[in-house]
Short mmCIF file of C-alpha atoms in Angstrom, two decimals:
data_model
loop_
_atom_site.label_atom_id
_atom_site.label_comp_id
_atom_site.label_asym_id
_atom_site.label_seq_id
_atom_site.Cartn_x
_atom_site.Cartn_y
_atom_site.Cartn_z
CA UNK A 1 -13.27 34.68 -7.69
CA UNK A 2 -16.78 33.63 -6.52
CA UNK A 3 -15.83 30.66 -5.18
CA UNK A 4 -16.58 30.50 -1.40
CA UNK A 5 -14.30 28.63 0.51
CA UNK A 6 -17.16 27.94 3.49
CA UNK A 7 -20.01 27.17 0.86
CA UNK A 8 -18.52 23.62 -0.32
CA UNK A 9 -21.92 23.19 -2.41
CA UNK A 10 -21.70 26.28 -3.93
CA UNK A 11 -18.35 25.90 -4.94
CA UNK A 12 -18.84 22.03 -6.42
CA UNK A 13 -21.18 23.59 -8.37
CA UNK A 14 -19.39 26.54 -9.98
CA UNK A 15 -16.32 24.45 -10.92
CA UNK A 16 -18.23 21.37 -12.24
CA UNK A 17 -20.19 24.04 -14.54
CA UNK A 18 -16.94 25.68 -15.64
CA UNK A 19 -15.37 22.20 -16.48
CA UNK A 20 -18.92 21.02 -18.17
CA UNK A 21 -18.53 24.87 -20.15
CA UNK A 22 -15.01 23.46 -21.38
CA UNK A 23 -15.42 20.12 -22.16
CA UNK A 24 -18.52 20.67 -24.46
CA UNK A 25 -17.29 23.93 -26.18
CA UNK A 26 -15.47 23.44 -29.83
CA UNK A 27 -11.60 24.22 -30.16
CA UNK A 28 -10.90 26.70 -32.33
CA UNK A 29 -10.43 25.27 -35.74
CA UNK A 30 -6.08 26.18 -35.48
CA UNK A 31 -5.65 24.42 -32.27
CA UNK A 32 -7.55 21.47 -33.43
CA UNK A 33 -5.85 21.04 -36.46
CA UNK A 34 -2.63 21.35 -35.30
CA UNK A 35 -3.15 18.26 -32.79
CA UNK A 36 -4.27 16.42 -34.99
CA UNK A 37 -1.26 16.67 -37.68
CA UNK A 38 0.52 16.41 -34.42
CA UNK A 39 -0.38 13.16 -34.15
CA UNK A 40 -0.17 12.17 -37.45
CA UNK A 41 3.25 13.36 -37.43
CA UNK A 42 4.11 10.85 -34.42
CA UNK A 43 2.63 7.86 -36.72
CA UNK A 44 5.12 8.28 -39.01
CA UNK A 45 7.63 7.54 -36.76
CA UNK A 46 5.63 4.71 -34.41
CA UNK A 47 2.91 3.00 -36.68
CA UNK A 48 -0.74 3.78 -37.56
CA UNK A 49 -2.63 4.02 -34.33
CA UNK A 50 -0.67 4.85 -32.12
CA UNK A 51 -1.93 5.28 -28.73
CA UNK A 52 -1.26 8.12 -26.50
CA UNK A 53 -1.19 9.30 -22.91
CA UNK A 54 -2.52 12.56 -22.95
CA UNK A 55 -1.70 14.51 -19.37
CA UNK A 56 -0.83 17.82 -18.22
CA UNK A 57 2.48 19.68 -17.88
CA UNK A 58 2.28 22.65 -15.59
CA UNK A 59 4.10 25.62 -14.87
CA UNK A 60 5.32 24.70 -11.16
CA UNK A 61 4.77 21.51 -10.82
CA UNK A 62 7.04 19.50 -8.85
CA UNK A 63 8.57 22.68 -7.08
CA UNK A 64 8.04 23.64 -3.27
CA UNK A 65 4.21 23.44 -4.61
CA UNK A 66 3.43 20.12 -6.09
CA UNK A 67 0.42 19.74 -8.24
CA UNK A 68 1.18 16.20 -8.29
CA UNK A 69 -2.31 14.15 -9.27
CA UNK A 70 -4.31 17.12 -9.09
CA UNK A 71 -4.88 17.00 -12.85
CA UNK A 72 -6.66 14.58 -15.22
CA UNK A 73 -4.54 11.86 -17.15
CA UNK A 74 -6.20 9.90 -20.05
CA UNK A 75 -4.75 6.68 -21.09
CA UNK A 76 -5.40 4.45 -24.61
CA UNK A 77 -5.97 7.68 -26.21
CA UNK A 78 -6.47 6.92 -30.07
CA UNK A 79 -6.93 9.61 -32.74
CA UNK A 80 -10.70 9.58 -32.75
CA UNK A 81 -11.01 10.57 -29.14
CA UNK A 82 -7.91 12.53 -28.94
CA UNK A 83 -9.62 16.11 -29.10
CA UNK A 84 -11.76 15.01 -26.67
CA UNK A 85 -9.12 14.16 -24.28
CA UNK A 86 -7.36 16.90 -24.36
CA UNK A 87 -10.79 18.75 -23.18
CA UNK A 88 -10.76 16.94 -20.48
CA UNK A 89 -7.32 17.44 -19.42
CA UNK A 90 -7.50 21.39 -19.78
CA UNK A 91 -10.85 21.45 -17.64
CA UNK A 92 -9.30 18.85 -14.54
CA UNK A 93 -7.25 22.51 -14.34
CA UNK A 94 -10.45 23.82 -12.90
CA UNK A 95 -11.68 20.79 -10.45
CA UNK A 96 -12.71 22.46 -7.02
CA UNK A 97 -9.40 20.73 -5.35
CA UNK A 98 -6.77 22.10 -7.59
CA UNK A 99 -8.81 25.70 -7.58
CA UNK A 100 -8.47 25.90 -3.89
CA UNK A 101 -4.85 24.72 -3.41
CA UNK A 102 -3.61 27.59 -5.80
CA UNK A 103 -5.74 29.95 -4.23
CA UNK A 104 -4.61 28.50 -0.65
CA UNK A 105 -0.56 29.22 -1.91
CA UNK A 106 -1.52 32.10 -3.24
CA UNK A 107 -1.71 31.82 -6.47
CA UNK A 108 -3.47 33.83 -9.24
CA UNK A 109 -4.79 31.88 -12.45
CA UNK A 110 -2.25 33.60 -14.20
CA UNK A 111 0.54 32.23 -12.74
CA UNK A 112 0.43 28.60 -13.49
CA UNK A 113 -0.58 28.10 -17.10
CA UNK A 114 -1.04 24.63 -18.41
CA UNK A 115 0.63 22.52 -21.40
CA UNK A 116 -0.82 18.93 -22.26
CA UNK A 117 1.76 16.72 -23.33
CA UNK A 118 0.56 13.40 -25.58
CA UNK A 119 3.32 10.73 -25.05
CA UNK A 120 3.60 7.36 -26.59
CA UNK A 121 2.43 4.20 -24.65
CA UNK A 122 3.38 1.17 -24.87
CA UNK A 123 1.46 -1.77 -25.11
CA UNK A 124 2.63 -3.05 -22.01
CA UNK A 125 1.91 -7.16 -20.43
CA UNK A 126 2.85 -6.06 -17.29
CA UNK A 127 3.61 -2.47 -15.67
CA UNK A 128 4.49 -1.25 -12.26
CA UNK A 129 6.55 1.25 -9.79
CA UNK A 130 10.17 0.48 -8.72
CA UNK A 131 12.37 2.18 -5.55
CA UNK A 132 15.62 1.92 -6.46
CA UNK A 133 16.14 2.37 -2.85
CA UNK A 134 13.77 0.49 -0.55
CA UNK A 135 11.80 3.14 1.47
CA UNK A 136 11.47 0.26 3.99
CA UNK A 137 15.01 -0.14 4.76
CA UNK A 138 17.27 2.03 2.75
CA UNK A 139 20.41 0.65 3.75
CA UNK A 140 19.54 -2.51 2.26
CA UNK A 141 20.94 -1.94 -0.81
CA UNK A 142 17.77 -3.66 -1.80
CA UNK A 143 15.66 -2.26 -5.11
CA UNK A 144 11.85 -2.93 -4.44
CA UNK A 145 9.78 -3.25 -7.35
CA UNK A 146 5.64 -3.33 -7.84
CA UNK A 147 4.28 -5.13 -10.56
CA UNK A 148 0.56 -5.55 -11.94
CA UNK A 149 -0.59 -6.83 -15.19
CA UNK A 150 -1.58 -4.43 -17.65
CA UNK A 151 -1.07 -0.84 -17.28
CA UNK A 152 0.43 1.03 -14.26
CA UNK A 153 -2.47 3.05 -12.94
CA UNK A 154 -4.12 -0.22 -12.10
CA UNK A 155 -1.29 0.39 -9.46
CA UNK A 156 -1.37 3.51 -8.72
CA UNK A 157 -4.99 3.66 -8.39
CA UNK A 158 -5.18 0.29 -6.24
CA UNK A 159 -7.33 -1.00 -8.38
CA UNK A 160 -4.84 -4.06 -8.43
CA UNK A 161 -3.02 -5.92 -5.85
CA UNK A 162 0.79 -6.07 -6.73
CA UNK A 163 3.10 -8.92 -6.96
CA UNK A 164 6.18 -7.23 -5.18
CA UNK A 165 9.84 -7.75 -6.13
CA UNK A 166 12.80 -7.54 -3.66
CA UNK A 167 15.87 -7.62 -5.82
CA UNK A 168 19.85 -7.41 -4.40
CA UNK A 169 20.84 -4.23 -6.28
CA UNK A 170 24.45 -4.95 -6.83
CA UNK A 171 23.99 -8.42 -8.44
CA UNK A 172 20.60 -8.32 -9.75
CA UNK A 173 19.05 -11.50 -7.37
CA UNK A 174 16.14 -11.70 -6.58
CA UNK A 175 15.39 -12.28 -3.32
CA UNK A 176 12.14 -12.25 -2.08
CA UNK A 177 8.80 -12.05 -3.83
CA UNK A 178 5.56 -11.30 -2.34
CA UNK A 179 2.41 -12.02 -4.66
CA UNK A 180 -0.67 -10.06 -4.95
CA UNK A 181 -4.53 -11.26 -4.75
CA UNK A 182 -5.46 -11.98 -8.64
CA UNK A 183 -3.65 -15.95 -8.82
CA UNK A 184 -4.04 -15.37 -12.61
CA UNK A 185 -2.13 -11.58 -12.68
CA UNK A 186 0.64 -13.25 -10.49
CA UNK A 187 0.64 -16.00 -13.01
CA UNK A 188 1.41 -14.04 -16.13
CA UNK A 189 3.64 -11.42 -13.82
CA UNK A 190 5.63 -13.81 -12.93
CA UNK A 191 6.34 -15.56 -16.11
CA UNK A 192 6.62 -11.80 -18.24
CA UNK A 193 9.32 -10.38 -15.09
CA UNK A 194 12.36 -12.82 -14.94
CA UNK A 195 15.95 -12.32 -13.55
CA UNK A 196 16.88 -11.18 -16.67
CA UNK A 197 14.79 -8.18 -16.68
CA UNK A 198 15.16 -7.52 -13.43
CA UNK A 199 18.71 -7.50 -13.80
CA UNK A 200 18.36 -4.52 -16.25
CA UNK A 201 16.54 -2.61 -14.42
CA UNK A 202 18.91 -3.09 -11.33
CA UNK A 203 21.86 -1.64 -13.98
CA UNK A 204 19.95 1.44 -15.16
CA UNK A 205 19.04 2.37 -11.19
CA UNK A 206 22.45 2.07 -10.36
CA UNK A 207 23.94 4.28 -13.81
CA UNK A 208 20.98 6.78 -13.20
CA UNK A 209 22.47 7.66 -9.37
CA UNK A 210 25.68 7.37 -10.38
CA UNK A 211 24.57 9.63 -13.01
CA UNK A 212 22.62 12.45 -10.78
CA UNK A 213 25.36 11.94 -8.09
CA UNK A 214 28.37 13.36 -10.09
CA UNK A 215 29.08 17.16 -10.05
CA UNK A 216 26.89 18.44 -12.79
CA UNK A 217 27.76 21.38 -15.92
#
């Protein structure tokens, strides 16, 4: 409520204290617990050590008010700096650009309480972003797909320089490829993404909008 939308400096300063206040207090003792048996729970299933993503889930996100990358994601999370993650994502709730969009639709604090979600990675070669219809020219009935090696937000970030996939939808061809900057990510990219997987993905774009096109229950 103090925040002053014509005094930027003042209100940098207000919401980096109140994220500072949040990521060095202590959970309370119940919370913290229950994350971490949480996660122990989740080793059971996928193997000591698991690594997490540990990002936000809002209440209206992705409606006529998207929050999209407003709020902090942590990747690699392990168990030791889990807690601390989770900090982190609760205070990105209160970073000086996701305090004024709320307040600029109108939105009380109230009204969009936040969830973090911890989700299983996987130790991933290669990553990347695919359109199963090409923005460029949807009437293609070309899939375009963005690869990097490593983890995707080297992509999204821009941190890397994709190699790009053009692949015929309906048989699973590829055909064109354009290859990023790094000669030795396009080497491993290249050799990790084949026809074959390609081809896979091409046949779970085409039964997902078959799937969202039919008349839904």
């Amino acid at each position: 409520d103090r925040i002053d939308a014509g005094d930027m400096d003042v209100a940098e300063k207000l919401t980096d204290g109140l994220r500072t206040r949040i990521t060095g207090s202590k959970l309370p003792e119940k919370v913290e617990a229950e994350i971490l048996a949480a996660y122990e729970t989740l080793e059971k299933t996928a193997g000591k050590n698991v690594r997490v993503a540990v990002r936000s889930s809002a209440v209206g996100e992705d409606t006529a008010s998207s929050f999209a990358g407003q709020y902090h994601t942590e990747l690699n999370v392990s168990r030791d700096s889990l807690i601390e993650a989770y900090k982190k994502v609760i205070a990105s709730r209160f970073s000086l650009r996701a305090v004024q969009y709320r307040r600029r639709y109108g939105f009380e604090e109230s009204d969009t309480p936040m969830g973090v979600a911890c989700l299983r990675m996987v130790a991933a070669a290669v990553s990347g972003v695919g359109y199963s219809v090409d923005p460029v020219q949807p009437e293609s009935g070309i899939m375009r797909i963005a690869a990097v090696a490593g983890m995707g937000e080297r992509l999204v970030s821009g941190e890397a320089s994709p190699v790009t996939f053009f692949v015929e939808k309906a048989s699973g061809r590829i055909v064109k490829t354009e290859k990023g900057q790094d000669s030795e990510d396009n080497k491993l990219i290249l050799k990790v993404v084949n026809d074959s997987a390609l081809s896979r993905l091409c046949r779970i774009a085409t039964e997902l909008e078959a799937h969202f096109a039919a008349p839904q229950d």
